[in-house]
Coordinates of C-alpha atoms in Angstrom, one line a residue:
X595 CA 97.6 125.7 83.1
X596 CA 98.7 128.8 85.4
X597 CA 98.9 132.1 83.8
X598 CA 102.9 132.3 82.0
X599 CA 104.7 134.8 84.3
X600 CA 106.3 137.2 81.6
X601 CA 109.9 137.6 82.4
X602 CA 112.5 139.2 79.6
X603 CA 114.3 135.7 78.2
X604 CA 117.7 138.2 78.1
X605 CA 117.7 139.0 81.7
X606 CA 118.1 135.3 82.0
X607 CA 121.0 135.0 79.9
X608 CA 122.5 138.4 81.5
X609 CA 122.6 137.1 84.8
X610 CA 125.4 135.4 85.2
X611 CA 126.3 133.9 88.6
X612 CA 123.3 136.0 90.2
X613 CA 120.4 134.7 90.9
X614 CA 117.5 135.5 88.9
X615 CA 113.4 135.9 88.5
X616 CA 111.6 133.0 87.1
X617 CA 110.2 132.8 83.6
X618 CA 108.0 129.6 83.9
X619 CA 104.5 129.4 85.2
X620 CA 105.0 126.5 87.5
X621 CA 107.7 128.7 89.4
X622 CA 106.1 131.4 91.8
X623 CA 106.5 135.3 90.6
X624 CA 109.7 136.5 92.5
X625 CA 111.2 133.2 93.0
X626 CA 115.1 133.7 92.6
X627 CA 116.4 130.5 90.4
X628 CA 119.9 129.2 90.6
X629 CA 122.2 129.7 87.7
X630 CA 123.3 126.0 87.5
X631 CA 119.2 124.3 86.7
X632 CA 120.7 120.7 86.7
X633 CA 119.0 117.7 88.7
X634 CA 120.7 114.7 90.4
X635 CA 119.0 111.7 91.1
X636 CA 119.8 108.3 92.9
X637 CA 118.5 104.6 91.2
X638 CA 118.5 101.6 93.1
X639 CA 119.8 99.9 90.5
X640 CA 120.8 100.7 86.5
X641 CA 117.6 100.0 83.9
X642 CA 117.5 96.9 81.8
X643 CA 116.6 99.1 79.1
X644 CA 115.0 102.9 78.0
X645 CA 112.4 101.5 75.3
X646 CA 108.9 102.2 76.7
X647 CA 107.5 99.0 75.5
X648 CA 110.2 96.5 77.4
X649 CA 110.2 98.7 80.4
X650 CA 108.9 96.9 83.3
X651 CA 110.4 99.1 86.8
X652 CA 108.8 102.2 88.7
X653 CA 112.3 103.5 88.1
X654 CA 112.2 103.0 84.5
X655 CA 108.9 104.6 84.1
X656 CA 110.6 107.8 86.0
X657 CA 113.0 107.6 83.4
X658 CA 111.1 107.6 80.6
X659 CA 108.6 110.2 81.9
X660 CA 111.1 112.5 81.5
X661 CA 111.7 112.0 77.8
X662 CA 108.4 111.1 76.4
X663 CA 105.3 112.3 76.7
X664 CA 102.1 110.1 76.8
X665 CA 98.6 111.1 76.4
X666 CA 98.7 112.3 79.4
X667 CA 100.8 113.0 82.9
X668 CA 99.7 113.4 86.4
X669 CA 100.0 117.1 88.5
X670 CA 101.1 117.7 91.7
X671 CA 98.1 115.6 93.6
X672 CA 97.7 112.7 90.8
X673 CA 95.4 114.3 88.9
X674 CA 95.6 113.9 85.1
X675 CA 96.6 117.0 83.1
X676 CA 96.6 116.4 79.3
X677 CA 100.1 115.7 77.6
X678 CA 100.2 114.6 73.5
X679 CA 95.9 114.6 74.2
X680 CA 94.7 118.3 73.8
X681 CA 90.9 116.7 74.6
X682 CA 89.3 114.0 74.1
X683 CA 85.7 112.4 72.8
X684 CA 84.1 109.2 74.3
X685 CA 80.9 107.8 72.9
X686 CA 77.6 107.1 75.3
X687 CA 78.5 103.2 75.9
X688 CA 82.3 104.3 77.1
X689 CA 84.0 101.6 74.5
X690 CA 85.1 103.9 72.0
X691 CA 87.8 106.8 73.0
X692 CA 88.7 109.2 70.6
X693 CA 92.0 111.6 71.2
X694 CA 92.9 115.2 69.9
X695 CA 96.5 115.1 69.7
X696 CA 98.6 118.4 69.9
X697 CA 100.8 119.3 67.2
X698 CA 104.2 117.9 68.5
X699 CA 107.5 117.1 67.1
X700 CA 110.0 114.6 68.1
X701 CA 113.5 115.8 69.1
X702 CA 114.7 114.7 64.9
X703 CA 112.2 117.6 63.8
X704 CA 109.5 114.9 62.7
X705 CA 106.0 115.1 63.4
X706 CA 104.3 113.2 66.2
X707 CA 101.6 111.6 65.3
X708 CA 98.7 109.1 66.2
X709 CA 100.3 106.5 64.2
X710 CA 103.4 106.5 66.6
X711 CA 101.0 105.5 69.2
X712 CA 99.6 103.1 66.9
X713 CA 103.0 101.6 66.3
X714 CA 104.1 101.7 69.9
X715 CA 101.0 99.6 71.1
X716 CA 100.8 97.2 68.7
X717 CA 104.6 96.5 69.6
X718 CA 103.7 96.3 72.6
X719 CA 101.2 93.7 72.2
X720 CA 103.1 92.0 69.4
X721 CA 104.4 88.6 70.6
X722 CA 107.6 88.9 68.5
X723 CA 108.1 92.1 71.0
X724 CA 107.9 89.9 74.0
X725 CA 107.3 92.3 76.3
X726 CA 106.4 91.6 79.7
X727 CA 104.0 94.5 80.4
X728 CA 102.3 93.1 77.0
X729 CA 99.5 92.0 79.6
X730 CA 99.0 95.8 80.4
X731 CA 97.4 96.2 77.0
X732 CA 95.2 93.7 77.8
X733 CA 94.4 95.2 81.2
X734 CA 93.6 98.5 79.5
X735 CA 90.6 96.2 78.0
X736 CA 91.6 97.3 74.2
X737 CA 89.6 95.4 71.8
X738 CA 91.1 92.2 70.6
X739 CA 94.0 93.0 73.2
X740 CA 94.0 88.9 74.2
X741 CA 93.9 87.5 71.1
X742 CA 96.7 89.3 69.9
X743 CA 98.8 88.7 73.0
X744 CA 98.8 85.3 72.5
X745 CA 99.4 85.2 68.6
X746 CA 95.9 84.3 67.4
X747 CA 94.8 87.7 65.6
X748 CA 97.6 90.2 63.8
X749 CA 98.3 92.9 65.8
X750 CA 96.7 95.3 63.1
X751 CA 93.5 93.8 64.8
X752 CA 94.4 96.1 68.0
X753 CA 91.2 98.2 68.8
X754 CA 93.6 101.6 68.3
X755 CA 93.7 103.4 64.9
X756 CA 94.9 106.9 63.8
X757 CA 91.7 108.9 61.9
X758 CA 94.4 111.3 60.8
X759 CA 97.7 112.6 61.9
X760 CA 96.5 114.4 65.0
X761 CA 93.5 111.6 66.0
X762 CA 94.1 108.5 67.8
X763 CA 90.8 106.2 68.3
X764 CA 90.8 103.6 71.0
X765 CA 88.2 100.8 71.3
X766 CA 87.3 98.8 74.5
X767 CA 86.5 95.4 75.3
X768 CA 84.1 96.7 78.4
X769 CA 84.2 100.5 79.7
X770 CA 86.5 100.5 82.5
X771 CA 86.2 104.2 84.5
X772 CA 89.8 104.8 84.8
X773 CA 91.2 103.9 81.6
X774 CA 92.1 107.7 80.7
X775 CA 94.6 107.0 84.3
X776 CA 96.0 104.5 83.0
X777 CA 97.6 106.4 80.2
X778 CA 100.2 108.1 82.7
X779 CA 102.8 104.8 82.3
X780 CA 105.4 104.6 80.0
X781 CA 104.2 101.3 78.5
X782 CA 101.2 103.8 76.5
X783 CA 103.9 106.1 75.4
X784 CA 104.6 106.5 71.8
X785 CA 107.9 105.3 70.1
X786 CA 109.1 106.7 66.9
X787 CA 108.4 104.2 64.2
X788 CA 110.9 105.2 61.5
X789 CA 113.8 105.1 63.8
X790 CA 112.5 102.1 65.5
X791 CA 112.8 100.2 62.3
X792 CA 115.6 101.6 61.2
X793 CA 118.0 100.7 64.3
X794 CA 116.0 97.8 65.8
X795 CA 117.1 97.4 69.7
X796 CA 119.6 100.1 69.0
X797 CA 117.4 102.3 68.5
X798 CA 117.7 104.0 72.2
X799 CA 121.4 104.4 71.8
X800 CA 122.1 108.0 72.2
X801 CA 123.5 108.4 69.2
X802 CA 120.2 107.1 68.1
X803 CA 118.0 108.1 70.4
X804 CA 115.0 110.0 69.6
X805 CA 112.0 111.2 72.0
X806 CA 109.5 113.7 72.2
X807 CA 109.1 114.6 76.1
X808 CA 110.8 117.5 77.7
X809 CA 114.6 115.8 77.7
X810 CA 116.6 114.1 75.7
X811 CA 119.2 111.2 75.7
X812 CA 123.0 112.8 76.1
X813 CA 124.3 109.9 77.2
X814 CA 123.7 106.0 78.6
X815 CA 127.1 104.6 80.6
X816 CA 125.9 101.4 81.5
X817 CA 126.3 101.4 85.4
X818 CA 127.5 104.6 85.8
X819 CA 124.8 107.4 84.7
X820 CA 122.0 108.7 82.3
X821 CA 122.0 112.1 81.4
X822 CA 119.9 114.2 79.5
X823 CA 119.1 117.5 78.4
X824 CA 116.4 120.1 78.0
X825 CA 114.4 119.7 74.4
X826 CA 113.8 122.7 72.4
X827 CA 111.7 121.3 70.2
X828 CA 109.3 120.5 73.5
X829 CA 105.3 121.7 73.1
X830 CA 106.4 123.4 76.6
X831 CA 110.0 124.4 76.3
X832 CA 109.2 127.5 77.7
X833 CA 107.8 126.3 80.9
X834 CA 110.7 123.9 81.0
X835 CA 113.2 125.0 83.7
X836 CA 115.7 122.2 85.0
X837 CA 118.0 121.8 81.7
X838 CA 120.3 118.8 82.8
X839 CA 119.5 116.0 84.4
X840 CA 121.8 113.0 85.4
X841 CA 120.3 109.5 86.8
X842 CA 123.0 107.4 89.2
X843 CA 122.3 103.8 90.2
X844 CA 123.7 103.2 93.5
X845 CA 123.2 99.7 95.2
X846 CA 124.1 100.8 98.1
X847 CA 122.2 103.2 100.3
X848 CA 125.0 104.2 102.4
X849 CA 127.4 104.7 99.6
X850 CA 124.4 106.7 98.3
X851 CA 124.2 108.6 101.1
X852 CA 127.3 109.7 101.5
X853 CA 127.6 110.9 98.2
X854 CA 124.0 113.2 98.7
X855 CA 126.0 114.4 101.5
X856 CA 129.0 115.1 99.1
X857 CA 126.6 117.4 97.0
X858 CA 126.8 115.3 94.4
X859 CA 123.2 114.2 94.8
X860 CA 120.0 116.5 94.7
X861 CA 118.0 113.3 96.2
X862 CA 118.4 110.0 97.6
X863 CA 116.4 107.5 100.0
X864 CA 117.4 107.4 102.7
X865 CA 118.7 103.8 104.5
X866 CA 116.9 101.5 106.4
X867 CA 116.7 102.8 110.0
X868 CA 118.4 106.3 109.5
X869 CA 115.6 108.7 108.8
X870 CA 114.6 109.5 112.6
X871 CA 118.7 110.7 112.5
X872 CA 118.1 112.5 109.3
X873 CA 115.3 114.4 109.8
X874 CA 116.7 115.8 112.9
X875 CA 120.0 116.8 111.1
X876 CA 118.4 117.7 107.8
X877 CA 114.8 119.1 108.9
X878 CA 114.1 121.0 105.5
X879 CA 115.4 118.0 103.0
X880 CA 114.1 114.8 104.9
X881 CA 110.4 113.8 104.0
X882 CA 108.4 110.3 104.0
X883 CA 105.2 111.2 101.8
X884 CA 103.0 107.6 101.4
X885 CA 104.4 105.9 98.1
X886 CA 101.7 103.4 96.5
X887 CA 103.9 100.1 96.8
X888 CA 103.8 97.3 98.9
X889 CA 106.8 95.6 99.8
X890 CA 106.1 91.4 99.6
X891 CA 107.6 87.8 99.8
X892 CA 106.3 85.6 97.0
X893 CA 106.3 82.4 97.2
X894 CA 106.7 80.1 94.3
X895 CA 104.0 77.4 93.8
X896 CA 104.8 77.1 90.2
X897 CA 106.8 73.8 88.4
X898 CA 109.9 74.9 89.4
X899 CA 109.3 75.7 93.0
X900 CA 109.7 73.1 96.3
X901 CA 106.9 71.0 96.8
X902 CA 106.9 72.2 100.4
X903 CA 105.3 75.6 99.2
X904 CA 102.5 73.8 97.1
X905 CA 101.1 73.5 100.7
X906 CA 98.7 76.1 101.8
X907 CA 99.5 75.7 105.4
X908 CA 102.6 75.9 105.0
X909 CA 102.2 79.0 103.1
X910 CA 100.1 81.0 105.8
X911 CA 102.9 79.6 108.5
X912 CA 105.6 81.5 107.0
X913 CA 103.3 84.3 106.5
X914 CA 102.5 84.4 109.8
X915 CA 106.1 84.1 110.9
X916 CA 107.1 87.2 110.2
X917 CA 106.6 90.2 112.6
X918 CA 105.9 93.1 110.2
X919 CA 106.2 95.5 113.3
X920 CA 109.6 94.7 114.4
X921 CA 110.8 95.2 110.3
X922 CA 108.7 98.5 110.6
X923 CA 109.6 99.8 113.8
X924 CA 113.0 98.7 114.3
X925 CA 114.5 98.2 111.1
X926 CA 113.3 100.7 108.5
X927 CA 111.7 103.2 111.1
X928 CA 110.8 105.8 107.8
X929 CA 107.0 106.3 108.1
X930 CA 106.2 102.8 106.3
X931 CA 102.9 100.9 107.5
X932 CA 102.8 97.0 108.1
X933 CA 100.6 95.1 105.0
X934 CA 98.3 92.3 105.7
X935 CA 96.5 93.0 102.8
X936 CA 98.2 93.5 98.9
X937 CA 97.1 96.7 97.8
X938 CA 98.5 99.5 99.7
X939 CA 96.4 101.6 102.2
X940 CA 96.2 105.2 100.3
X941 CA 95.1 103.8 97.0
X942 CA 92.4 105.6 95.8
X943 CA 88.9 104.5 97.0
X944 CA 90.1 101.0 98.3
X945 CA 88.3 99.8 101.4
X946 CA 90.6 97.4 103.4
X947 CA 88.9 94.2 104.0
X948 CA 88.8 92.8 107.2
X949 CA 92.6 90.5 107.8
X950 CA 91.7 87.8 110.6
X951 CA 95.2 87.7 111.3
X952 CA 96.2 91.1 111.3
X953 CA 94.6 91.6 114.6
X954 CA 96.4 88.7 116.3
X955 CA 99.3 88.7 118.6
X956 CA 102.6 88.3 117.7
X957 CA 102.6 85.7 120.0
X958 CA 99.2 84.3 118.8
X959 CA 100.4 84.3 114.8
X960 CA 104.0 82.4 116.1
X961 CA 101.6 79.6 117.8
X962 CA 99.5 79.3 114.9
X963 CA 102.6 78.9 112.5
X964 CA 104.4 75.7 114.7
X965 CA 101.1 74.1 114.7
X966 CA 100.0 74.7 111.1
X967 CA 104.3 73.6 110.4
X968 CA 103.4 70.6 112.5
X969 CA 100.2 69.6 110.5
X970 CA 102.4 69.9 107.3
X971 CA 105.0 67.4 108.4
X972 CA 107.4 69.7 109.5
X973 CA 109.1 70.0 112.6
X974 CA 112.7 69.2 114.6
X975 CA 113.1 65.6 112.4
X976 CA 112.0 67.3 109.5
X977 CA 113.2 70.4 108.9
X978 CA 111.6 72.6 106.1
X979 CA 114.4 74.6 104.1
X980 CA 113.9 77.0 101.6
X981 CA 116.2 79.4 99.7
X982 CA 114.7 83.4 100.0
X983 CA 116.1 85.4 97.3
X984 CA 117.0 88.9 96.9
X985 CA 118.0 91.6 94.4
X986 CA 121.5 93.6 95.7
X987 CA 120.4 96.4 98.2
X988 CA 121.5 96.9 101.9
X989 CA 118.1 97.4 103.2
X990 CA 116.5 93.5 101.6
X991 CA 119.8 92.2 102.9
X992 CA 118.4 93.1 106.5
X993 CA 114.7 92.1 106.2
X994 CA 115.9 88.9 104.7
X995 CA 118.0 88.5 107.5
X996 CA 115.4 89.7 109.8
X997 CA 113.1 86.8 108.1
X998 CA 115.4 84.2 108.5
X999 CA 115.3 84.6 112.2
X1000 CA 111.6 84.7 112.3
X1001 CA 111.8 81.5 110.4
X1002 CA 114.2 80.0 112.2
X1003 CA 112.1 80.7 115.4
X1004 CA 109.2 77.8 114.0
X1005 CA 112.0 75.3 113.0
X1006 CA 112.5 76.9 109.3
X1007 CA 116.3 76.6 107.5
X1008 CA 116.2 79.6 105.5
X1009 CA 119.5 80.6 103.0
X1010 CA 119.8 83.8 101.5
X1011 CA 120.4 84.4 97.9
X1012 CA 121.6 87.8 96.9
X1013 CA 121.5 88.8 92.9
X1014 CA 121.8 92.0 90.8
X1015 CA 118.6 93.5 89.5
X1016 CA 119.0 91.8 85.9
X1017 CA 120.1 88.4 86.9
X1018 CA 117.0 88.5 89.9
X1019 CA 114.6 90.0 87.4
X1020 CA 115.8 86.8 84.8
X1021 CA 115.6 84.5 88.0
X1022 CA 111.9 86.0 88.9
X1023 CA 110.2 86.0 85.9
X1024 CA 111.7 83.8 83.2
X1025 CA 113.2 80.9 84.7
X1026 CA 111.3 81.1 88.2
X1027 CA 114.2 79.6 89.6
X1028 CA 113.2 80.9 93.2
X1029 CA 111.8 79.7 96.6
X1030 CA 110.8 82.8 98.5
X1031 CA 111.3 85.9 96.6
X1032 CA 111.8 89.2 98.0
X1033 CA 109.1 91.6 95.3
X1034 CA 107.6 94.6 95.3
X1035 CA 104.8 96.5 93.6
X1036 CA 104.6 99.7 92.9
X1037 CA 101.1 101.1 91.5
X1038 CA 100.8 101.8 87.6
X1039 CA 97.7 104.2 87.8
X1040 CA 95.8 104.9 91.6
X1041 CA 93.1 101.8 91.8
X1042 CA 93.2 98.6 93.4
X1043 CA 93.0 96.6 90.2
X1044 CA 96.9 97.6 89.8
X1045 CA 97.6 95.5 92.2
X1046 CA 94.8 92.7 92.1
X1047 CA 95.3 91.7 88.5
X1048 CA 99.1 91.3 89.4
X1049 CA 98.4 87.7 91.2
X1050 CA 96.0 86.9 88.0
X1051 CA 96.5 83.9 86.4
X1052 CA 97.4 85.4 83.0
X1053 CA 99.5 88.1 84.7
X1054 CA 102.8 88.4 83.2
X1055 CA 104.2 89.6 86.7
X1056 CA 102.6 86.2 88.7
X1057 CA 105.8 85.0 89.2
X1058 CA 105.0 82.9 91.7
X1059 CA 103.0 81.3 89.2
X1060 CA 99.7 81.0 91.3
X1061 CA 96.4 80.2 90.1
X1062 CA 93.0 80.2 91.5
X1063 CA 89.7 80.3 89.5
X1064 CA 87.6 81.8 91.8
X1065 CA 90.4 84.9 92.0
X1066 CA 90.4 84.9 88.4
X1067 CA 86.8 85.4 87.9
X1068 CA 86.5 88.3 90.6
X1069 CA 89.0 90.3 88.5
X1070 CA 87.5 89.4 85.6
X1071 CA 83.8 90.7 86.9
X1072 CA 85.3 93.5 88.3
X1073 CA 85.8 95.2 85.0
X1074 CA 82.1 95.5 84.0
X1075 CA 81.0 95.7 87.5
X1076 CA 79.3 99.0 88.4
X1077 CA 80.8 99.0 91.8
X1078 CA 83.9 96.8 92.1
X1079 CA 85.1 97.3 95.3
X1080 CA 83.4 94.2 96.5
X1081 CA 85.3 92.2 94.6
X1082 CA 88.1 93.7 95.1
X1083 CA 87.6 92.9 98.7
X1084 CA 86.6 89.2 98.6
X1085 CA 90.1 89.4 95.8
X1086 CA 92.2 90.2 99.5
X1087 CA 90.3 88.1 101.3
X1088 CA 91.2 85.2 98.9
X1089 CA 95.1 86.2 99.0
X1090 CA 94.9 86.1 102.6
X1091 CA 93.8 83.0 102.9
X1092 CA 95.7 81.0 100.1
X1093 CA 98.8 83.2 101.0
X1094 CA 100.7 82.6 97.4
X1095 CA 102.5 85.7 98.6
X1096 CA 103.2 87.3 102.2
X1097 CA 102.6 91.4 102.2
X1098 CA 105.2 93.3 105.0
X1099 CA 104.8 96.8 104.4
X1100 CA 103.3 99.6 102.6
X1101 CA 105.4 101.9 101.4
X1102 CA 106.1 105.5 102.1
X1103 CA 109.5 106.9 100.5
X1104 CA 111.8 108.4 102.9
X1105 CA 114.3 110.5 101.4
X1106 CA 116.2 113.6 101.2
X1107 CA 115.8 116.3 98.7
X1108 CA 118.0 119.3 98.0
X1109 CA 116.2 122.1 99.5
X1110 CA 116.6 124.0 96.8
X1111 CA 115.0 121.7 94.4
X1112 CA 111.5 122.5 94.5
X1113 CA 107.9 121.3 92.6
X1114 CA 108.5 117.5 93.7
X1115 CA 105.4 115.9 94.1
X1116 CA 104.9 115.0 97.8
X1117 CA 101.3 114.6 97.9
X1118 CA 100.7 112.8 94.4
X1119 CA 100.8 108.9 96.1
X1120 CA 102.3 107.4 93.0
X1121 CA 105.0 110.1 93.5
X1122 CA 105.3 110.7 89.3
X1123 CA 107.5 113.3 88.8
X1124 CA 108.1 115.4 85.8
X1125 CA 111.7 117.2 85.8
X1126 CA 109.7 119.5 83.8
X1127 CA 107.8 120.9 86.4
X1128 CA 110.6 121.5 89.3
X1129 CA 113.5 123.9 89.8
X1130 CA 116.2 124.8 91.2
X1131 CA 116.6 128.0 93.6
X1132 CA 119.5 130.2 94.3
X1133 CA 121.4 129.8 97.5

């Protein structure tokens, strides 16, 4: 932590409309901070839900991030600085971590303790909860983690216990050597148990609402906004500078736009194809940092999916089909960087395994979709259709459309299917009612496995319900291998080859910020921000 920079709490209050000296050691000495330390913030779309153990979005887990604190959270490079865990103890053969938790409070006044982690992973893990990150437990390697996934051990056989109020011990399957990272997403958060059980899925009402991070719940209009406000009762109040803050979902990125431009927006991404315009016009708010996501069609080879797509030639065709440079270049044009591989380019320590494909033609790749089309049985008399579907948003709208023409290039009768996020999410990973699916992945902590175990067989987010052994078993000897980046690389290689999904393009995040908002977190690649940590200045 930086020195606190000791500035008189009443010259703050006396300052009225005039700007004024920081108080908190993440704003620089002399810094002149705006009266009006309220944050604005654009969502694609509204969240299914603010629990921590049903959230399943990137823009959930930026949510919650806000409100609860975890073990730990991530500074302005990705680095972990500690959160609820002071320290921490692990024993010589890394299986058993033990945490020092600070003395906290949640926003009711009651004590945080290790129990409400306790609680909150269990639920997690608890197949009554059904959660769909539940698998994330398991990923974490806790002890017994499996078993009591799929209902064969009670969940008080979960390798985490509280040793006292203030010590959480967790026990390991295998060591894994970035477990402590994983501990930055919301699914590791705690959840206060007495009010849990007390208002059951109410419980994150605002009326009932009750957190321990550095906001808290004013209010949840379904739609239209989430706002919060600065927690007193916060460990780091003091340090805490932005007091409001109000989430908008916005479908569309125009609309979105427009309304940044309106001021009522402190950030928003910008739409596809725009940001060359905008950084000219806004030079000091438009940026495009690297974002750790990879932007995908999955293709469903499950039960429910056209027996067209069971066939891997037909697979690598459509893959093949689609010119990532065109969708890069000419449509989004915002720093993003074609994907031939799953797990994006800036992840930490990931060596990017040699794509036959990627270093074809355009041309070349077209030829060698018609014939591998032709081999399947399709062709003029025999047209293959498929549906591609789509959650609301102006910018899938015109890669699906830019896909379809591909497609329709090697004889392919694509229709587009355009959902809101909940009914998409329903269609994509309960019913799999889907051909082609536009999906994304955004990292949970900064290692290839995030993405890898995705396309697992016992992956809760394999909606494309894919299997194959020899996958499976790299993932699975990955965890206790001493080096796994060579299976992590024969793990592409397999995906490229089998194609049960087609990468288009690694993220970056083009956007516009206020430029008085400052302490966002342009070189962290998971971009995690903490509200807690950025302010606003004076104009």
């Amino acid at each position: 932590m930086k020195p606190l920079i000791a500035i008189s709490a009443i010259a703050l209050m006396l300052g009225g409309a005039a700007p004024v000296f920081a108080q908190s050691s993440h704003v620089p000495a002399g810094t002149k901070l705006a009266k009006d330390q309220s944050f604005t913030y654009w969502l694609q779309d509204d969240l299914k839900t603010l629990d921590p153990d049903l959230s399943t979005s990137k823009d959930g887990n930026d949510v919650l991030q806000q409100m609860f604190d975890g073990l730990y959270q991530q500074d302005d490079h990705g680095n972990l600085v500690p959160a609820m865990a002071e320290s921490f103890d692990v024993s010589d053969d890394k299986l058993t971590y033990t945490f020092h938790l600070r003395d906290e409070k949640w926003s009711n006044g009651d004590p945080v303790t290790a129990q409400d982690f306790v609680y909150a992973w269990q639920r997690l893990a608890d197949p009554k909860t059904a959660s769909e990150y539940a698998w994330y437990i398991e990923l974490m390697q806790v002890k017994n983690a499996h078993d009591v996934i799929q209902g064969d051990k009670p969940v008080s056989d979960l390798g985490v216990k509280a040793l006292d109020a203030h010590t959480l011990q967790v026990t390991l399957e295998t060591p894994i050597p970035y477990f402590r990272q994983m501990l930055v997403l919301s699914s590791t958060f705690p959840v206060p148990e007495k009010v849990v059980k007390e208002y059951g899925s109410d419980w994150t009402k605002p009326e009932h609402m009750v957190s321990n991070g550095a906001y808290t719940l004013k209010s949840w209009k379904i739609g239209e906004s989430i706002e919060m406000t600065k927690n007193d009762k916060y460990w780091d109040a003091a340090n805490t500078t932005l007091t409001d803050l109000k989430f908008i979902p916005i479908q569309d990125l125009n609309q979105a736009l427009t309304r940044y431009q309106a001021g009522e927006l402190d950030f928003v991404q910008t739409p596809a194809g725009q940001y060359p315009r905008l950084k000219d016009e806004y030079p000091d708010q438009a940026h495009a940092p690297p974002r750790s996501c990879v932007y995908a069609y999955r293709f469903n080879v499950g039960p429910n999916g056209p027996e067209a797509l069971k066939d891997v030639k037909v697979r690598q065709a459509l893959s093949y089909g689609i010119n990532r440079d065109i969708i890069i270049d000419k449509i989004l044009k915002g720093g993003q960087k074609p994907a031939y591989s799953w797990t994006h380019w800036a992840t930490a320590g990931f060596k990017a395994p040699d794509i036959a494909y990627a270093k074809w033609t355009d041309k070349e790749r077209m030829d060698k979709a018609r014939e591998l089309l032709k081999e399947a049985g399709y062709g003029p008399d025999h047209p293959l259709k498929l549906r591609i579907m789509y959650n609301t948003s102006s910018d899938h709208k015109k890669i699906a459309i830019a896909v379809q023409q591909f497609w329709k290039q090697l004889g392919v009768e694509a229709t587009l299917e355009n959902f809101e996020w909940k009914v998409y999410l329903d269609k994509l990973n309960t019913q799999h009612d889907f051909d082609v699916a536009r999906t994304a992945w955004c990292a949970d902590y900064n290692e290839a496995s995030t993405y890898l175990d995705v396309n697992t067989s016992w992956s809760d987010q394999n909606s494309g319900q894919w299997s194959n052994a020899e996958y499976d078993k790299l993932m699975k000897d990955s965890k206790t291998a001493a080096d796994p980046q060579a299976d992590y690389t024969k793990a592409e290689q397999i995906l490229a080859t089998d194609m049960p999904l087609a990468p288009i393009y690694d993220y970056s995040l083009p956007m516009l910020l206020n430029a008085h908002i400052k302490g966002y977190p342009f070189d962290n690649v998971q971009l995690n921000w903490y509200a807690k940590n950025m302010y606003r200045t004076a104009k």
